[in-house]
Amino acid sequence: MTDRTSDDLVEAAGTTGTSETTKTADAPARTPKWRAWVRPWMTPWLRSLKVAGTVWIAAGMAYAIATALVFRFEPGRPPPHIHTLIGFWNRFDTIFYVRIAQDGYLYGKFAPAFYPLYPFLIKIGNPIIPGSGLIAALVISVFFAFTALLLLHRLVDEEFGDAIAGRTVFYLAAFPAGFFLFAAYNESLYITMALLSLYAARKGNFWIASAAAALAGSTRLFGLLLAAPLAYEYMRQRGWNLRKIRWDVASFLFIPSGLVAFSIFLKIKTNDWLAFSHAQDGWKRTYGWPGEPIWKTLKLLNDKPFFQDWRLLGILEIISVVGAILMLVLAFRGRFKFRRDQYYLLVYAAVPIFLFTCTMGGWPNYLISAPRIALEWFPAFIVVGMLGASRTFERLYLFIAIMTQAMMLGPVLLGTQFVA
């Protein structure tokens, strides 16, 4: 056996060091603990952010172009200045919201019909957002349009998958009344709060769900109806066993708090606890049998020339309501069927649709605002998203919906025709 020389030892040591260095360099870097914790929930939200952001930006650009060109539909009208284009959006209900934010609920006897959360946000946003109250109202609506699309994609993605979620978001924005998500109305705010409530309930956090429902109730009266899907989901998660009800059921007491606070405020200001209900007389709202406003609208269509404005609007209103009902019926059958644990979505849509079909506006608009309110029945759009797996259906829906939306948006911006 021969002894190794010092040179051999040095060479061996160098070789060993090189090998260990190479091995260390080739080894994969350890993922930081914070990234390993964040990634599972961050990745799906980024996916929703991409889809919702794309639809939101595309729609915003389309509405900006429409606003810049709409004056061309009025012969003889001079081109507006850039700084006056925003005034095209100051129409119908928007006037009430902005004036309530500026002057309060004593602005007019019908003002209490408009619930306080949206005007309140305009009021606190106006000093921060440069420009008028109208600009603040639009900025708030555009922001909540994004959050509504984001939450919608996230909820539908977790329930039905990414493909259906992407189509649902796109189809909702393309719907004929989809521009109301971006208009100075409370639509996008309400849908955001409703989606947040349902999403939190699905995750089992009923305190957040009830708080969001309370905010929805201070935005629209139908926010109170969120109690139905929340109660359904609460009991479903407990196997419909009353013995499993826990102290968190007290969170449901929050749901009517928004309306109760508004009622107290109106009592102080107008000496009428129910001023929000009595103000509906301005729109001649009455109550009837289920389906009565649909039947009266159908009868009215026979008394009008086919291309008369109100007749065409009545047709769109009937399509909006009956179409939503048909979509919910499909959700119980065949390949469009919802799982039983997803029925909370159907409860959310079915209850307000039923009550809406029992409520009538004045002649000739018995189904007043139906296309706009149909945006709130987003579970129906989930079924439309399922139908969109057919390329033929998708092309047909998008072509008709976008063309109809353009024809509805024009009269609104010009202030010539109430459409929803």
Short mmCIF file of C-alpha atoms in Angstrom, two decimals, residues 22-261:
data_model
loop_
_atom_site.label_atom_id
_atom_site.label_comp_id
_atom_site.label_asym_id
_atom_site.label_seq_id
_atom_site.Cartn_x
_atom_site.Cartn_y
_atom_site.Cartn_z
CA THR A 22 -21.55 22.18 -7.78
CA LYS A 23 -24.03 20.08 -5.87
CA THR A 24 -25.02 23.06 -3.76
CA ALA A 25 -25.38 25.26 -6.81
CA ASP A 26 -27.54 22.71 -8.63
CA ALA A 27 -29.86 22.16 -5.66
CA PRO A 28 -33.26 23.96 -5.98
CA ALA A 29 -33.63 27.05 -3.83
CA ARG A 30 -35.90 26.63 -0.85
CA THR A 31 -39.25 28.40 -1.19
CA PRO A 32 -39.65 31.02 1.55
CA LYS A 33 -42.27 30.04 4.09
CA TRP A 34 -44.34 33.18 3.49
CA ARG A 35 -44.50 32.45 -0.24
CA ALA A 36 -45.50 28.84 0.34
CA TRP A 37 -48.31 30.09 2.59
CA VAL A 38 -49.48 32.89 0.26
CA ARG A 39 -49.31 31.06 -3.07
CA PRO A 40 -52.29 28.65 -2.60
CA TRP A 41 -54.80 31.49 -2.19
CA MET A 42 -52.97 34.18 -4.17
CA THR A 43 -52.81 32.23 -7.45
CA PRO A 44 -56.59 31.83 -7.95
CA TRP A 45 -57.18 35.48 -7.04
CA LEU A 46 -54.60 36.54 -9.60
CA ARG A 47 -56.43 34.43 -12.17
CA SER A 48 -59.67 36.18 -11.30
CA LEU A 49 -57.90 39.54 -11.35
CA LYS A 50 -56.71 38.89 -14.91
CA VAL A 51 -60.13 37.88 -16.25
CA ALA A 52 -62.15 40.54 -14.42
CA GLY A 53 -59.58 43.22 -15.18
CA THR A 54 -59.64 42.43 -18.90
CA VAL A 55 -63.44 42.67 -19.11
CA TRP A 56 -63.46 45.79 -16.92
CA ILE A 57 -60.86 47.62 -19.02
CA ALA A 58 -62.48 46.61 -22.31
CA ALA A 59 -65.92 47.76 -21.14
CA GLY A 60 -64.53 51.00 -19.74
CA MET A 61 -62.81 51.80 -23.02
CA ALA A 62 -66.00 51.04 -24.97
CA TYR A 63 -68.07 53.36 -22.78
CA ALA A 64 -65.46 56.11 -23.06
CA ILE A 65 -65.59 55.89 -26.86
CA ALA A 66 -69.41 55.83 -26.83
CA THR A 67 -69.47 58.93 -24.61
CA ALA A 68 -67.15 60.77 -26.98
CA LEU A 69 -69.25 59.95 -30.06
CA VAL A 70 -72.84 59.87 -28.82
CA PHE A 71 -73.51 63.51 -29.75
CA ARG A 72 -73.50 62.42 -33.41
CA PHE A 73 -76.94 60.83 -32.89
CA GLU A 74 -78.53 64.25 -32.45
CA PRO A 75 -78.56 66.10 -35.78
CA GLY A 76 -77.51 69.72 -35.49
CA ARG A 77 -76.05 69.33 -32.01
CA PRO A 78 -72.58 70.92 -31.82
CA PRO A 79 -69.70 68.73 -30.60
CA PRO A 80 -69.32 69.04 -26.84
CA HIS A 81 -66.14 70.10 -25.10
CA ILE A 82 -64.04 67.37 -23.52
CA HIS A 83 -64.76 68.61 -20.01
CA THR A 84 -68.54 68.44 -20.61
CA LEU A 85 -68.64 64.86 -21.93
CA ILE A 86 -69.03 63.56 -18.37
CA GLY A 87 -72.41 65.31 -18.22
CA PHE A 88 -73.86 62.71 -20.60
CA TRP A 89 -73.94 60.31 -17.64
CA ASN A 90 -75.94 62.65 -15.39
CA ARG A 91 -79.30 61.09 -16.22
CA PHE A 92 -82.40 59.82 -14.43
CA ASP A 93 -81.59 58.17 -11.06
CA THR A 94 -78.07 59.59 -11.13
CA ILE A 95 -79.49 63.07 -10.57
CA PHE A 96 -81.11 61.89 -7.34
CA TYR A 97 -77.97 60.20 -6.02
CA VAL A 98 -75.75 63.21 -6.65
CA ARG A 99 -78.26 65.72 -5.27
CA ILE A 100 -78.86 63.61 -2.15
CA ALA A 101 -75.09 63.50 -1.57
CA GLN A 102 -74.93 67.28 -1.89
CA ASP A 103 -78.20 68.45 -0.31
CA GLY A 104 -79.44 65.53 1.79
CA TYR A 105 -82.78 63.75 1.79
CA LEU A 106 -84.78 66.97 2.03
CA TYR A 107 -83.81 67.53 -1.63
CA GLY A 108 -87.20 66.17 -2.76
CA LYS A 109 -90.15 64.17 -1.51
CA PHE A 110 -89.14 61.16 -3.62
CA ALA A 111 -85.50 61.21 -2.45
CA PRO A 112 -86.02 58.61 0.35
CA ALA A 113 -86.68 56.00 -2.35
CA PHE A 114 -82.90 55.99 -2.91
CA TYR A 115 -81.05 54.16 -0.16
CA PRO A 116 -78.17 55.89 1.64
CA LEU A 117 -74.95 53.92 1.21
CA TYR A 118 -74.19 55.03 -2.35
CA PRO A 119 -74.98 58.74 -1.75
CA PHE A 120 -72.93 58.54 1.45
CA LEU A 121 -69.92 57.23 -0.47
CA ILE A 122 -70.37 60.03 -3.00
CA LYS A 123 -70.47 62.57 -0.18
CA ILE A 124 -67.23 61.40 1.44
CA GLY A 125 -65.56 60.82 -1.94
CA ASN A 126 -66.38 64.21 -3.43
CA PRO A 127 -63.77 66.18 -1.42
CA ILE A 128 -61.12 63.56 -2.25
CA ILE A 129 -61.86 62.92 -5.93
CA PRO A 130 -61.16 65.96 -8.12
CA GLY A 131 -64.18 67.40 -9.88
CA SER A 132 -67.90 67.41 -9.18
CA GLY A 133 -70.15 65.02 -7.28
CA LEU A 134 -71.00 63.35 -10.58
CA ILE A 135 -67.34 62.49 -11.16
CA ALA A 136 -67.10 61.07 -7.64
CA ALA A 137 -70.24 59.01 -8.27
CA LEU A 138 -68.83 57.61 -11.51
CA VAL A 139 -65.44 56.81 -9.99
CA ILE A 140 -67.14 54.93 -7.15
CA SER A 141 -69.35 52.96 -9.55
CA VAL A 142 -66.44 52.10 -11.84
CA PHE A 143 -64.42 50.89 -8.86
CA PHE A 144 -67.23 48.67 -7.60
CA ALA A 145 -67.84 47.42 -11.13
CA PHE A 146 -64.34 45.96 -10.97
CA THR A 147 -64.83 44.45 -7.50
CA ALA A 148 -68.16 42.95 -8.59
CA LEU A 149 -66.61 41.29 -11.65
CA LEU A 150 -63.65 40.10 -9.56
CA LEU A 151 -65.81 38.54 -6.84
CA LEU A 152 -68.14 37.04 -9.42
CA HIS A 153 -65.28 35.28 -11.18
CA ARG A 154 -63.79 34.08 -7.92
CA LEU A 155 -67.08 32.64 -6.65
CA VAL A 156 -68.04 30.97 -9.93
CA ASP A 157 -64.50 29.68 -10.49
CA GLU A 158 -64.54 27.89 -7.14
CA GLU A 159 -68.01 26.48 -7.75
CA PHE A 160 -67.99 25.65 -11.48
CA GLY A 161 -64.47 26.09 -12.84
CA ASP A 162 -62.48 28.73 -14.68
CA ALA A 163 -64.10 28.34 -18.12
CA ILE A 164 -67.65 28.94 -16.89
CA ALA A 165 -66.46 31.73 -14.59
CA GLY A 166 -64.79 33.58 -17.45
CA ARG A 167 -67.87 33.35 -19.64
CA THR A 168 -70.18 34.39 -16.80
CA VAL A 169 -68.22 37.59 -16.16
CA PHE A 170 -68.11 38.45 -19.85
CA TYR A 171 -71.80 37.68 -20.42
CA LEU A 172 -72.87 39.79 -17.45
CA ALA A 173 -70.92 42.80 -18.73
CA ALA A 174 -72.23 42.26 -22.28
CA PHE A 175 -75.87 42.02 -21.15
CA PRO A 176 -78.03 44.83 -22.61
CA ALA A 177 -78.14 46.64 -19.24
CA GLY A 178 -74.50 45.88 -18.41
CA PHE A 179 -73.46 49.53 -18.71
CA PHE A 180 -75.35 50.25 -15.47
CA LEU A 181 -72.43 48.60 -13.66
CA PHE A 182 -70.34 51.60 -14.73
CA ALA A 183 -73.04 54.30 -14.62
CA ALA A 184 -73.57 56.50 -11.57
CA TYR A 185 -76.12 54.05 -10.17
CA ASN A 186 -75.82 51.82 -7.08
CA GLU A 187 -75.94 48.60 -9.13
CA SER A 188 -72.27 47.63 -8.95
CA LEU A 189 -72.11 48.53 -5.25
CA TYR A 190 -75.09 46.32 -4.45
CA ILE A 191 -73.80 43.37 -6.50
CA THR A 192 -70.40 43.66 -4.81
CA MET A 193 -71.95 43.49 -1.34
CA ALA A 194 -74.22 40.60 -2.34
CA LEU A 195 -71.31 38.61 -3.78
CA LEU A 196 -69.13 39.35 -0.75
CA SER A 197 -71.93 38.15 1.51
CA LEU A 198 -72.45 34.91 -0.41
CA TYR A 199 -68.73 34.24 -0.75
CA ALA A 200 -68.13 34.75 2.98
CA ALA A 201 -71.08 32.51 3.83
CA ARG A 202 -69.72 29.80 1.55
CA LYS A 203 -66.44 29.99 3.48
CA GLY A 204 -68.34 29.68 6.76
CA ASN A 205 -67.72 33.24 7.98
CA PHE A 206 -71.24 34.40 8.72
CA TRP A 207 -70.18 37.51 10.60
CA ILE A 208 -68.64 38.96 7.45
CA ALA A 209 -71.53 37.60 5.38
CA SER A 210 -74.12 39.30 7.56
CA ALA A 211 -72.17 42.56 7.71
CA ALA A 212 -71.98 42.62 3.89
CA ALA A 213 -75.71 41.82 3.73
CA ALA A 214 -76.38 44.77 6.03
CA LEU A 215 -74.44 47.03 3.65
CA ALA A 216 -76.42 45.58 0.74
CA GLY A 217 -79.61 46.37 2.66
CA SER A 218 -78.51 49.99 3.02
CA THR A 219 -77.97 50.07 -0.75
CA ARG A 220 -81.16 48.37 -1.98
CA LEU A 221 -84.24 47.11 -0.15
CA PHE A 222 -83.74 43.66 -1.63
CA GLY A 223 -80.54 43.39 0.39
CA LEU A 224 -82.72 42.12 3.21
CA LEU A 225 -83.49 39.07 1.08
CA LEU A 226 -79.90 37.90 1.47
CA ALA A 227 -81.09 36.46 4.77
CA ALA A 228 -82.68 33.59 2.79
CA PRO A 229 -79.55 32.21 1.04
CA LEU A 230 -77.41 32.86 4.12
CA ALA A 231 -79.84 30.93 6.31
CA TYR A 232 -79.95 28.11 3.75
CA GLU A 233 -76.16 27.88 3.62
CA TYR A 234 -75.83 28.14 7.41
CA MET A 235 -78.13 25.18 7.98
CA ARG A 236 -76.66 23.17 5.10
CA GLN A 237 -73.21 23.45 6.63
CA ARG A 238 -74.67 22.05 9.84
CA GLY A 239 -76.42 19.14 8.17
CA TRP A 240 -79.84 20.68 8.81
CA ASN A 241 -79.39 19.74 12.47
CA LEU A 242 -80.79 22.34 14.88
CA ARG A 243 -78.50 21.02 17.61
CA LYS A 244 -75.47 22.17 15.64
CA ILE A 245 -76.52 25.81 15.65
CA ARG A 246 -73.88 27.88 17.43
CA TRP A 247 -73.63 31.38 18.83
CA ASP A 248 -72.54 32.75 15.44
CA VAL A 249 -76.21 32.58 14.40
CA ALA A 250 -76.49 35.92 16.21
CA SER A 251 -74.66 37.43 13.23
CA PHE A 252 -77.96 37.32 11.31
CA LEU A 253 -79.19 40.17 13.51
CA PHE A 254 -76.86 42.44 11.54
CA ILE A 255 -78.69 41.90 8.26
CA PRO A 256 -81.58 44.36 8.82
CA SER A 257 -79.39 46.91 10.62
CA GLY A 258 -78.77 48.98 7.49
CA LEU A 259 -82.48 49.42 6.79
CA VAL A 260 -83.26 50.02 10.47
CA ALA A 261 -80.62 52.76 10.66
#
